[in-house]
């Protein structure tokens, strides 16, 4: 059954994640980036505390960003701290063997996305690869495959698309109205 509060949490997580990054990277507004990042962490922690699939996906993204060395600003640290503290306070999911496998598989997809994103060497190879990594399709494909093999619920893919759509909406709004 579709959970509107979960979909909204995914959506707001993606929206605030992109705004925080752009405030930090494009406008060098560290304070606002930190505040927006904290809000992002709160919504992400809520989704993760109420849904095991969300927990698997967002933990995988967190670990992948750390491993890909993409945690490169105080806004990322504050977002991560907000997420972890709130996730612990709200209570985290009981992980099973299959959920740990899901985290690892999602983490691999997210690492591939992070390595490929904004990578000129890969972008020079083809426009298809540039598009694929600009929009971070590896994790989307992985999540969809995990749905097909039964490790994730189909609604988790729909919720993740809410996250991705919000991320793009924030990018467009930032570029058009804020930058």
CSV table of N, CA and C in Angstrom, one decimal:
chain,number,residue,atom,x,y,z
A,1,UNK,N,0.8,-1.2,0.0
A,1,UNK,CA,0.0,0.0,0.0
A,1,UNK,C,0.9,1.2,0.0
A,2,UNK,N,0.6,2.2,-0.9
A,2,UNK,CA,1.3,3.4,-1.0
A,2,UNK,C,1.3,4.2,0.3
A,3,UNK,N,2.5,4.6,0.7
A,3,UNK,CA,2.6,5.4,2.0
A,3,UNK,C,3.0,6.8,1.6
A,4,UNK,N,2.1,7.8,1.7
A,4,UNK,CA,2.3,9.1,1.3
A,4,UNK,C,3.4,9.8,2.1
A,5,UNK,N,3.4,9.5,3.4
A,5,UNK,CA,4.5,10.2,4.3
A,5,UNK,C,5.9,9.6,3.9
A,6,UNK,N,5.9,8.4,3.5
A,6,UNK,CA,7.2,7.8,3.1
A,6,UNK,C,7.6,8.4,1.8
A,7,UNK,N,6.7,8.5,0.8
A,7,UNK,CA,7.0,9.1,-0.5
A,7,UNK,C,7.4,10.6,-0.3
A,8,UNK,N,6.8,11.3,0.6
A,8,UNK,CA,7.1,12.7,0.8
A,8,UNK,C,8.5,12.8,1.5
A,9,UNK,N,8.8,11.9,2.4
A,9,UNK,CA,10.1,11.9,3.0
A,9,UNK,C,11.2,11.7,2.0
A,10,UNK,N,11.0,10.7,1.1
A,10,UNK,CA,12.0,10.5,0.0
A,10,UNK,C,12.1,11.8,-0.8
A,11,UNK,N,11.0,12.3,-1.2
A,11,UNK,CA,11.0,13.5,-2.0
A,11,UNK,C,11.7,14.7,-1.4
A,12,UNK,N,11.4,15.0,-0.1
A,12,UNK,CA,12.0,16.1,0.6
A,12,UNK,C,13.5,15.8,0.8
A,13,UNK,N,13.9,14.5,1.0
A,13,UNK,CA,15.3,14.2,1.2
A,13,UNK,C,16.1,14.6,-0.1
A,14,UNK,N,15.5,14.2,-1.2
A,14,UNK,CA,16.2,14.5,-2.5
A,14,UNK,C,16.3,16.0,-2.8
A,15,UNK,N,15.2,16.7,-2.5
A,15,UNK,CA,15.1,18.1,-2.7
A,15,UNK,C,16.1,18.8,-1.9
A,16,UNK,N,16.1,18.6,-0.6
A,16,UNK,CA,17.0,19.3,0.3
A,16,UNK,C,18.5,18.9,0.1
A,17,UNK,N,18.7,17.6,-0.3
A,17,UNK,CA,20.1,17.2,-0.5
A,17,UNK,C,20.7,18.0,-1.7
A,18,UNK,N,19.9,18.2,-2.7
A,18,UNK,CA,20.5,18.9,-3.9
A,18,UNK,C,20.6,20.4,-3.5
A,19,UNK,N,19.7,21.0,-2.8
A,19,UNK,CA,19.8,22.4,-2.4
A,19,UNK,C,21.0,22.6,-1.5
A,20,UNK,N,21.2,21.7,-0.6
A,20,UNK,CA,22.3,21.8,0.3
A,20,UNK,C,23.6,21.8,-0.5
A,21,UNK,N,23.8,20.9,-1.4
A,21,UNK,CA,25.0,20.7,-2.2
A,21,UNK,C,25.2,22.0,-3.1
A,22,UNK,N,24.1,22.5,-3.7
A,22,UNK,CA,24.3,23.7,-4.6
A,22,UNK,C,24.6,24.9,-3.8
A,23,UNK,N,23.9,25.1,-2.6
A,23,UNK,CA,24.3,26.2,-1.7
A,23,UNK,C,25.8,26.2,-1.4
A,24,UNK,N,26.3,25.1,-1.1
A,24,UNK,CA,27.7,24.9,-0.7
A,24,UNK,C,28.6,25.1,-1.9
A,25,UNK,N,28.3,24.4,-3.0
A,25,UNK,CA,29.2,24.3,-4.1
A,25,UNK,C,29.1,25.6,-5.0
A,26,UNK,N,27.9,26.1,-5.3
A,26,UNK,CA,27.7,27.1,-6.2
A,26,UNK,C,27.7,28.5,-5.6
A,27,UNK,N,27.2,28.6,-4.4
A,27,UNK,CA,27.1,30.0,-3.8
A,27,UNK,C,28.0,30.1,-2.6
A,28,UNK,N,28.7,29.1,-2.2
A,28,UNK,CA,29.6,29.1,-1.0
A,28,UNK,C,28.9,29.5,0.2
A,29,UNK,N,27.6,29.3,0.3
A,29,UNK,CA,26.9,29.6,1.5
A,29,UNK,C,26.9,28.5,2.5
A,30,UNK,N,27.9,28.4,3.3
A,30,UNK,CA,28.1,27.2,4.2
A,30,UNK,C,27.0,27.1,5.2
A,31,UNK,N,26.6,28.2,5.8
A,31,UNK,CA,25.7,28.2,6.9
A,31,UNK,C,24.3,27.6,6.4
A,32,UNK,N,23.9,28.2,5.3
A,32,UNK,CA,22.6,27.8,4.7
A,32,UNK,C,22.7,26.3,4.2
A,33,UNK,N,23.8,25.9,3.7
A,33,UNK,CA,24.0,24.6,3.2
A,33,UNK,C,23.9,23.6,4.4
A,34,UNK,N,24.5,24.0,5.5
A,34,UNK,CA,24.5,23.2,6.7
A,34,UNK,C,23.0,23.0,7.2
A,35,UNK,N,22.3,24.1,7.3
A,35,UNK,CA,20.9,24.1,7.8
A,35,UNK,C,20.1,23.2,6.9
A,36,UNK,N,20.2,23.4,5.6
A,36,UNK,CA,19.4,22.6,4.6
A,36,UNK,C,19.8,21.1,4.7
A,37,UNK,N,21.1,20.9,4.9
A,37,UNK,CA,21.6,19.5,5.1
A,37,UNK,C,21.0,18.8,6.3
A,38,UNK,N,20.9,19.6,7.4
A,38,UNK,CA,20.3,19.0,8.6
A,38,UNK,C,18.9,18.6,8.3
A,39,UNK,N,18.1,19.5,7.7
A,39,UNK,CA,16.8,19.1,7.3
A,39,UNK,C,16.7,17.9,6.4
A,40,UNK,N,17.6,17.8,5.5
A,40,UNK,CA,17.7,16.6,4.6
A,40,UNK,C,17.9,15.4,5.5
A,41,UNK,N,18.9,15.5,6.4
A,41,UNK,CA,19.1,14.3,7.3
A,41,UNK,C,17.9,13.9,8.1
A,42,UNK,N,17.1,14.8,8.5
A,42,UNK,CA,15.9,14.5,9.3
A,42,UNK,C,14.9,13.7,8.5
A,43,UNK,N,14.7,14.2,7.3
A,43,UNK,CA,13.7,13.5,6.4
A,43,UNK,C,14.2,12.1,6.0
A,44,UNK,N,15.5,12.0,5.7
A,44,UNK,CA,16.1,10.7,5.4
A,44,UNK,C,16.1,9.7,6.5
A,45,UNK,N,16.3,10.2,7.7
A,45,UNK,CA,16.3,9.4,8.9
A,45,UNK,C,14.9,8.9,9.2
A,46,UNK,N,13.9,9.8,9.0
A,46,UNK,CA,12.5,9.4,9.2
A,46,UNK,C,12.2,8.2,8.2
A,47,UNK,N,12.5,8.4,6.9
A,47,UNK,CA,12.1,7.4,6.0
A,47,UNK,C,12.8,6.1,6.3
A,48,UNK,N,14.1,6.2,6.7
A,48,UNK,CA,14.9,5.0,7.1
A,48,UNK,C,14.4,4.3,8.4
A,49,UNK,N,13.8,5.1,9.3
A,49,UNK,CA,13.3,4.5,10.5
A,49,UNK,C,12.0,3.8,10.4
A,50,UNK,N,11.2,4.2,9.3
A,50,UNK,CA,9.9,3.5,9.2
A,50,UNK,C,9.9,2.5,8.1
A,51,UNK,N,10.9,2.4,7.3
A,51,UNK,CA,10.9,1.4,6.2
A,51,UNK,C,12.3,0.8,6.0
A,52,UNK,N,12.3,-0.5,6.0
A,52,UNK,CA,13.6,-1.3,5.9
A,52,UNK,C,14.2,-1.0,4.5
A,53,UNK,N,13.4,-1.0,3.5
A,53,UNK,CA,14.0,-0.7,2.1
A,53,UNK,C,14.7,0.6,2.1
A,54,UNK,N,14.0,1.7,2.6
A,54,UNK,CA,14.6,3.0,2.7
A,54,UNK,C,15.9,3.0,3.5
A,55,UNK,N,15.9,2.3,4.6
A,55,UNK,CA,17.1,2.2,5.4
A,55,UNK,C,18.2,1.6,4.6
A,56,UNK,N,17.9,0.5,3.9
A,56,UNK,CA,19.0,-0.2,3.0
A,56,UNK,C,19.5,0.8,2.0
A,57,UNK,N,18.6,1.5,1.3
A,57,UNK,CA,19.0,2.4,0.2
A,57,UNK,C,19.8,3.6,0.7
A,58,UNK,N,19.3,4.2,1.8
A,58,UNK,CA,20.0,5.4,2.3
A,58,UNK,C,21.3,5.1,3.0
A,59,UNK,N,21.4,4.0,3.7
A,59,UNK,CA,22.7,3.6,4.3
A,59,UNK,C,23.7,3.2,3.2
A,60,UNK,N,23.2,2.6,2.1
A,60,UNK,CA,24.1,2.3,1.0
A,60,UNK,C,24.6,3.5,0.4
A,61,UNK,N,23.8,4.5,0.2
A,61,UNK,CA,24.2,5.8,-0.4
A,61,UNK,C,25.2,6.5,0.5
A,62,UNK,N,25.0,6.5,1.8
A,62,UNK,CA,25.9,7.1,2.8
A,62,UNK,C,27.3,6.4,2.7
A,63,UNK,N,27.3,5.1,2.8
A,63,UNK,CA,28.6,4.4,2.8
A,63,UNK,C,29.3,4.6,1.4
A,64,UNK,N,28.5,4.6,0.3
A,64,UNK,CA,29.1,4.8,-1.0
A,64,UNK,C,29.8,6.1,-1.1
A,65,UNK,N,29.1,7.2,-0.6
A,65,UNK,CA,29.7,8.5,-0.7
A,65,UNK,C,30.9,8.6,0.2
A,66,UNK,N,31.0,8.0,1.3
A,66,UNK,CA,32.2,8.0,2.1
A,66,UNK,C,33.3,7.3,1.4
A,67,UNK,N,33.0,6.1,0.8
A,67,UNK,CA,34.0,5.3,0.1
A,67,UNK,C,34.5,5.9,-1.1
A,68,UNK,N,33.6,6.7,-1.8
A,68,UNK,CA,34.0,7.4,-3.1
A,68,UNK,C,34.6,8.7,-2.8
A,69,UNK,N,34.8,9.0,-1.5
A,69,UNK,CA,35.4,10.3,-1.1
A,69,UNK,C,34.7,11.5,-1.6
A,70,UNK,N,33.3,11.4,-1.5
A,70,UNK,CA,32.5,12.5,-2.0
A,70,UNK,C,31.9,13.3,-0.8
A,71,UNK,N,32.3,12.9,0.4
A,71,UNK,CA,32.0,13.7,1.6
A,71,UNK,C,33.1,14.8,1.7
A,72,UNK,N,32.8,15.9,1.1
A,72,UNK,CA,33.8,16.9,0.9
A,72,UNK,C,33.5,18.3,1.4
A,73,UNK,N,32.6,18.4,2.4
A,73,UNK,CA,32.2,19.7,2.9
A,73,UNK,C,31.5,19.5,4.3
A,74,UNK,N,31.5,20.6,5.0
A,74,UNK,CA,30.9,20.6,6.3
A,74,UNK,C,29.4,20.3,6.2
A,75,UNK,N,28.8,20.7,5.1
A,75,UNK,CA,27.4,20.4,4.9
A,75,UNK,C,27.1,18.9,4.8
A,76,UNK,N,28.1,18.2,4.3
A,76,UNK,CA,27.9,16.7,4.2
A,76,UNK,C,28.0,16.1,5.6
A,77,UNK,N,29.0,16.6,6.4
A,77,UNK,CA,29.2,16.1,7.8
A,77,UNK,C,27.9,16.4,8.6
A,78,UNK,N,27.4,17.6,8.5
A,78,UNK,CA,26.2,18.0,9.3
A,78,UNK,C,25.0,17.1,8.9
A,79,UNK,N,24.9,16.9,7.6
A,79,UNK,CA,23.8,16.1,7.1
A,79,UNK,C,23.9,14.7,7.6
A,80,UNK,N,25.1,14.1,7.5
A,80,UNK,CA,25.4,12.8,8.0
A,80,UNK,C,25.1,12.7,9.5
A,81,UNK,N,25.5,13.7,10.3
A,81,UNK,CA,25.3,13.6,11.7
A,81,UNK,C,23.8,13.7,12.1
A,82,UNK,N,23.1,14.6,11.3
A,82,UNK,CA,21.7,14.8,11.5
A,82,UNK,C,21.0,13.4,11.2
A,83,UNK,N,21.4,12.8,10.1
A,83,UNK,CA,20.8,11.5,9.8
A,83,UNK,C,21.0,10.5,10.8
A,84,UNK,N,22.3,10.3,11.2
A,84,UNK,CA,22.7,9.2,12.2
A,84,UNK,C,22.0,9.4,13.5
A,85,UNK,N,22.1,10.7,14.0
A,85,UNK,CA,21.5,10.9,15.4
A,85,UNK,C,20.0,10.7,15.4
A,86,UNK,N,19.3,11.2,14.4
A,86,UNK,CA,17.9,11.1,14.3
A,86,UNK,C,17.5,9.7,14.0
A,87,UNK,N,18.2,9.0,13.2
A,87,UNK,CA,18.0,7.6,12.9
A,87,UNK,C,18.1,6.7,14.2
A,88,UNK,N,19.1,7.0,15.0
A,88,UNK,CA,19.2,6.3,16.2
A,88,UNK,C,18.1,6.6,17.2
A,89,UNK,N,17.7,7.9,17.3
A,89,UNK,CA,16.7,8.3,18.2
A,89,UNK,C,15.3,7.8,17.8
A,90,UNK,N,15.0,7.7,16.5
A,90,UNK,CA,13.7,7.2,16.0
A,90,UNK,C,13.7,5.7,16.1
A,91,UNK,N,14.8,5.1,16.1
A,91,UNK,CA,14.9,3.6,16.1
A,91,UNK,C,15.2,3.1,14.7
A,92,UNK,N,16.2,2.3,14.5
A,92,UNK,CA,16.5,1.8,13.2
A,92,UNK,C,15.9,0.4,13.0
A,93,UNK,N,15.9,0.0,11.8
A,93,UNK,CA,15.3,-1.3,11.4
A,93,UNK,C,16.1,-2.5,11.9
A,94,UNK,N,15.5,-3.6,12.0
A,94,UNK,CA,16.2,-4.9,12.3
A,94,UNK,C,16.7,-5.4,11.0
A,95,UNK,N,18.0,-5.4,10.8
A,95,UNK,CA,18.6,-5.9,9.6
A,95,UNK,C,18.7,-7.4,9.5
A,96,UNK,N,18.3,-8.0,8.4
A,96,UNK,CA,18.4,-9.4,8.2
A,96,UNK,C,19.6,-9.7,7.2
A,97,UNK,N,19.9,-10.9,7.0
A,97,UNK,CA,20.9,-11.2,6.0
A,97,UNK,C,20.6,-10.7,4.7
A,98,UNK,N,19.4,-10.8,4.2
A,98,UNK,CA,19.0,-10.3,2.9
A,98,UNK,C,19.1,-8.8,2.8
A,99,UNK,N,18.8,-8.1,3.9
A,99,UNK,CA,18.9,-6.6,3.9
A,99,UNK,C,20.3,-6.2,3.9
A,100,UNK,N,21.2,-6.9,4.5
A,100,UNK,CA,22.6,-6.6,4.4
A,100,UNK,C,23.1,-6.8,3.0
A,101,UNK,N,22.7,-7.9,2.4
A,101,UNK,CA,23.0,-8.1,1.0
A,101,UNK,C,22.5,-7.0,0.1
A,102,UNK,N,21.3,-6.5,0.4
A,102,UNK,CA,20.7,-5.4,-0.4
A,102,UNK,C,21.5,-4.1,-0.2
A,103,UNK,N,22.0,-3.9,1.0
A,103,UNK,CA,22.8,-2.7,1.3
A,103,UNK,C,24.1,-2.8,0.4
A,104,UNK,N,24.7,-3.9,0.5
A,104,UNK,CA,26.0,-4.1,-0.3
A,104,UNK,C,25.8,-3.9,-1.8
A,105,UNK,N,24.7,-4.5,-2.3
A,105,UNK,CA,24.4,-4.3,-3.8
A,105,UNK,C,24.1,-2.9,-4.1
A,106,UNK,N,23.3,-2.2,-3.3
A,106,UNK,CA,22.9,-0.8,-3.5
A,106,UNK,C,24.2,0.0,-3.4
A,107,UNK,N,25.0,-0.3,-2.5
A,107,UNK,CA,26.3,0.5,-2.3
A,107,UNK,C,27.2,0.4,-3.5
A,108,UNK,N,27.3,-0.8,-4.1
A,108,UNK,CA,28.0,-0.9,-5.3
A,108,UNK,C,27.5,0.0,-6.4
A,109,UNK,N,26.1,0.0,-6.6
A,109,UNK,CA,25.5,0.8,-7.6
A,109,UNK,C,25.8,2.3,-7.3
A,110,UNK,N,25.7,2.7,-6.1
A,110,UNK,CA,25.9,4.1,-5.7
A,110,UNK,C,27.4,4.5,-5.9
A,111,UNK,N,28.3,3.6,-5.6
A,111,UNK,CA,29.7,3.9,-5.8
A,111,UNK,C,30.0,4.1,-7.3
A,112,UNK,N,29.4,3.2,-8.1
A,112,UNK,CA,29.6,3.3,-9.6
A,112,UNK,C,29.0,4.7,-10.0
A,113,UNK,N,27.9,5.1,-9.5
A,113,UNK,CA,27.3,6.4,-9.9
A,113,UNK,C,28.3,7.6,-9.4
A,114,UNK,N,28.8,7.5,-8.2
A,114,UNK,CA,29.7,8.5,-7.7
A,114,UNK,C,31.0,8.6,-8.5
A,115,UNK,N,31.5,7.5,-8.8
A,115,UNK,CA,32.8,7.5,-9.6
A,115,UNK,C,32.5,8.1,-11.0
A,116,UNK,N,31.4,7.7,-11.6
A,116,UNK,CA,31.1,8.2,-13.0
A,116,UNK,C,30.6,9.6,-13.1
A,117,UNK,N,29.9,10.1,-12.0
A,117,UNK,CA,29.4,11.4,-12.1
A,117,UNK,C,30.5,12.5,-12.1
A,118,UNK,N,30.3,13.4,-13.0
A,118,UNK,CA,31.2,14.5,-13.2
A,118,UNK,C,32.7,14.1,-13.5
A,119,UNK,N,32.8,12.9,-14.2
A,119,UNK,CA,34.1,12.3,-14.5
A,119,UNK,C,34.4,12.6,-16.0
A,120,UNK,N,35.2,13.6,-16.2
A,120,UNK,CA,35.5,13.9,-17.6
A,120,UNK,C,36.1,12.8,-18.5
A,121,UNK,N,36.9,11.9,-17.9
A,121,UNK,CA,37.4,10.8,-18.6
A,121,UNK,C,36.3,9.9,-19.2
A,122,UNK,N,35.3,9.6,-18.3
A,122,UNK,CA,34.1,8.8,-18.7
A,122,UNK,C,33.2,9.6,-19.7
A,123,UNK,N,33.0,10.9,-19.4
A,123,UNK,CA,32.1,11.7,-20.2
A,123,UNK,C,32.7,11.8,-21.7
A,124,UNK,N,34.0,11.9,-21.8
A,124,UNK,CA,34.6,12.0,-23.2
A,124,UNK,C,34.4,10.7,-24.0
A,125,UNK,N,34.1,9.6,-23.4
A,125,UNK,CA,34.0,8.3,-24.1
A,125,UNK,C,32.7,8.3,-24.9
A,126,UNK,N,31.6,8.8,-24.3
A,126,UNK,CA,30.3,8.9,-25.1
A,126,UNK,C,29.3,9.7,-24.4
A,127,UNK,N,28.4,10.2,-25.2
A,127,UNK,CA,27.3,11.0,-24.7
A,127,UNK,C,26.3,10.2,-23.8
A,128,UNK,N,26.2,8.9,-24.2
A,128,UNK,CA,25.3,8.0,-23.5
A,128,UNK,C,25.9,7.8,-22.0
A,129,UNK,N,27.2,7.6,-21.9
A,129,UNK,CA,27.8,7.5,-20.6
A,129,UNK,C,27.6,8.7,-19.8
A,130,UNK,N,27.8,9.9,-20.5
A,130,UNK,CA,27.7,11.2,-19.8
A,130,UNK,C,26.2,11.3,-19.2
A,131,UNK,N,25.3,11.0,-20.0
A,131,UNK,CA,23.9,11.1,-19.6
A,131,UNK,C,23.6,10.1,-18.4
A,132,UNK,N,24.1,8.8,-18.6
A,132,UNK,CA,23.9,7.8,-17.6
A,132,UNK,C,24.5,8.2,-16.3
A,133,UNK,N,25.6,8.8,-16.3
A,133,UNK,CA,26.3,9.1,-15.0
A,133,UNK,C,25.8,10.5,-14.5
A,134,UNK,N,25.4,11.4,-15.4
A,134,UNK,CA,24.9,12.7,-15.0
A,134,UNK,C,23.7,12.5,-14.1
A,135,UNK,N,22.8,11.5,-14.5
A,135,UNK,CA,21.6,11.3,-13.8
A,135,UNK,C,21.7,10.1,-12.9
A,136,UNK,N,22.9,9.6,-12.7
A,136,UNK,CA,23.1,8.5,-11.7
A,136,UNK,C,22.2,7.3,-11.9
A,137,UNK,N,22.2,6.7,-13.1
A,137,UNK,CA,21.3,5.6,-13.4
A,137,UNK,C,21.8,4.3,-12.8
A,138,UNK,N,23.0,4.1,-12.4
A,138,UNK,CA,23.5,2.8,-11.9
A,138,UNK,C,22.6,2.4,-10.7
A,139,UNK,N,22.4,3.3,-9.7
A,139,UNK,CA,21.7,2.9,-8.6
A,139,UNK,C,20.2,2.6,-8.9
A,140,UNK,N,19.6,3.4,-9.8
A,140,UNK,CA,18.2,3.2,-10.2
A,140,UNK,C,18.1,1.8,-10.8
A,141,UNK,N,19.0,1.4,-11.7
A,141,UNK,CA,19.0,0.1,-12.3
A,141,UNK,C,19.1,-1.0,-11.3
A,142,UNK,N,20.1,-0.8,-10.3
A,142,UNK,CA,20.3,-1.8,-9.3
A,142,UNK,C,19.0,-1.9,-8.4
A,143,UNK,N,18.4,-0.8,-8.1
A,143,UNK,CA,17.2,-0.9,-7.2
A,143,UNK,C,16.1,-1.6,-8.0
A,144,UNK,N,15.9,-1.3,-9.3
A,144,UNK,CA,14.9,-2.0,-10.1
A,144,UNK,C,15.2,-3.5,-10.2
A,145,UNK,N,16.5,-3.9,-10.4
A,145,UNK,CA,16.8,-5.3,-10.4
A,145,UNK,C,16.5,-6.0,-9.1
A,146,UNK,N,16.8,-5.3,-8.0
A,146,UNK,CA,16.5,-5.8,-6.6
A,146,UNK,C,15.0,-6.0,-6.4
A,147,UNK,N,14.2,-5.2,-7.1
A,147,UNK,CA,12.8,-5.4,-7.0
A,147,UNK,C,12.4,-6.7,-7.8
A,148,UNK,N,13.0,-6.9,-8.9
A,148,UNK,CA,12.7,-8.0,-9.7
A,148,UNK,C,13.1,-9.3,-9.1
A,149,UNK,N,14.2,-9.3,-8.3
A,149,UNK,CA,14.6,-10.6,-7.6
A,149,UNK,C,14.0,-10.7,-6.2
A,150,UNK,N,13.2,-9.7,-5.8
A,150,UNK,CA,12.5,-9.8,-4.6
A,150,UNK,C,13.1,-9.3,-3.3
A,151,UNK,N,14.3,-8.6,-3.5
A,151,UNK,CA,14.9,-8.1,-2.3
A,151,UNK,C,14.4,-6.7,-1.9
A,152,UNK,N,13.8,-6.0,-2.8
A,152,UNK,CA,13.1,-4.7,-2.5
A,152,UNK,C,11.7,-4.8,-3.0
A,153,UNK,N,10.8,-4.0,-2.4
A,153,UNK,CA,9.4,-3.8,-2.8
A,153,UNK,C,9.3,-2.9,-4.0
A,154,UNK,N,8.4,-3.1,-4.9
A,154,UNK,CA,8.2,-2.2,-6.0
A,154,UNK,C,8.0,-0.8,-5.6
A,155,UNK,N,7.3,-0.6,-4.5
A,155,UNK,CA,7.0,0.8,-4.0
A,155,UNK,C,8.3,1.5,-3.6
A,156,UNK,N,9.3,0.7,-3.2
A,156,UNK,CA,10.6,1.3,-2.9
A,156,UNK,C,11.2,2.0,-4.1
A,157,UNK,N,11.0,1.3,-5.3
A,157,UNK,CA,11.5,1.9,-6.5
A,157,UNK,C,10.7,3.2,-6.8
A,158,UNK,N,9.4,3.2,-6.6
A,158,UNK,CA,8.6,4.4,-6.8
A,158,UNK,C,9.0,5.5,-5.9
A,159,UNK,N,9.2,5.1,-4.6
A,159,UNK,CA,9.7,6.1,-3.6
A,159,UNK,C,11.0,6.7,-4.0
A,160,UNK,N,11.9,5.8,-4.5
A,160,UNK,CA,13.3,6.3,-4.9
A,160,UNK,C,13.2,7.2,-6.1
A,161,UNK,N,12.2,7.0,-7.0
A,161,UNK,CA,12.0,7.9,-8.1
A,161,UNK,C,11.5,9.2,-7.6
A,162,UNK,N,10.7,9.3,-6.5
A,162,UNK,CA,10.3,10.5,-5.9
A,162,UNK,C,11.6,11.3,-5.4
A,163,UNK,N,12.5,10.6,-4.8
A,163,UNK,CA,13.8,11.2,-4.4
A,163,UNK,C,14.5,11.8,-5.6
A,164,UNK,N,14.6,11.0,-6.6
A,164,UNK,CA,15.4,11.5,-7.8
A,164,UNK,C,14.7,12.6,-8.5
A,165,UNK,N,13.4,12.6,-8.6
A,165,UNK,CA,12.6,13.7,-9.3
A,165,UNK,C,12.8,14.9,-8.5
A,166,UNK,N,12.7,14.8,-7.2
A,166,UNK,CA,12.9,16.0,-6.3
A,166,UNK,C,14.3,16.6,-6.4
A,167,UNK,N,15.3,15.7,-6.6
A,167,UNK,CA,16.7,16.2,-6.7
A,167,UNK,C,16.8,17.0,-8.0
A,168,UNK,N,16.1,16.5,-9.1
A,168,UNK,CA,16.2,17.3,-10.4
A,168,UNK,C,15.4,18.6,-10.3
A,169,UNK,N,14.2,18.5,-9.6
A,169,UNK,CA,13.4,19.7,-9.5
A,169,UNK,C,14.2,20.8,-8.7
A,170,UNK,N,14.9,20.4,-7.7
A,170,UNK,CA,15.8,21.3,-6.9
A,170,UNK,C,16.9,21.9,-7.8
A,171,UNK,N,17.5,21.0,-8.6
A,171,UNK,CA,18.6,21.5,-9.5
A,171,UNK,C,18.0,22.6,-10.4
A,172,UNK,N,16.9,22.3,-11.0
A,172,UNK,CA,16.3,23.2,-12.0
A,172,UNK,C,15.9,24.5,-11.3
A,173,UNK,N,15.3,24.4,-10.2
A,173,UNK,CA,14.9,25.7,-9.4
A,173,UNK,C,16.1,26.5,-9.0
A,174,UNK,N,17.1,25.8,-8.5
A,174,UNK,CA,18.4,26.5,-8.1
A,174,UNK,C,19.0,27.2,-9.3
A,175,UNK,N,19.2,26.5,-10.4
A,175,UNK,CA,19.8,27.1,-11.6
A,175,UNK,C,19.0,28.2,-12.2
A,176,UNK,N,17.7,28.1,-12.1
A,176,UNK,CA,16.8,29.1,-12.8
A,176,UNK,C,16.5,30.3,-11.9
A,177,UNK,N,16.3,30.0,-10.6
A,177,UNK,CA,15.8,31.1,-9.7
A,177,UNK,C,16.8,31.5,-8.6
A,178,UNK,N,17.6,30.7,-8.2
A,178,UNK,CA,18.5,31.0,-7.0
A,178,UNK,C,19.9,31.4,-7.4
A,179,UNK,N,20.4,30.7,-8.4
A,179,UNK,CA,21.8,31.0,-8.8
A,179,UNK,C,21.8,32.4,-9.5
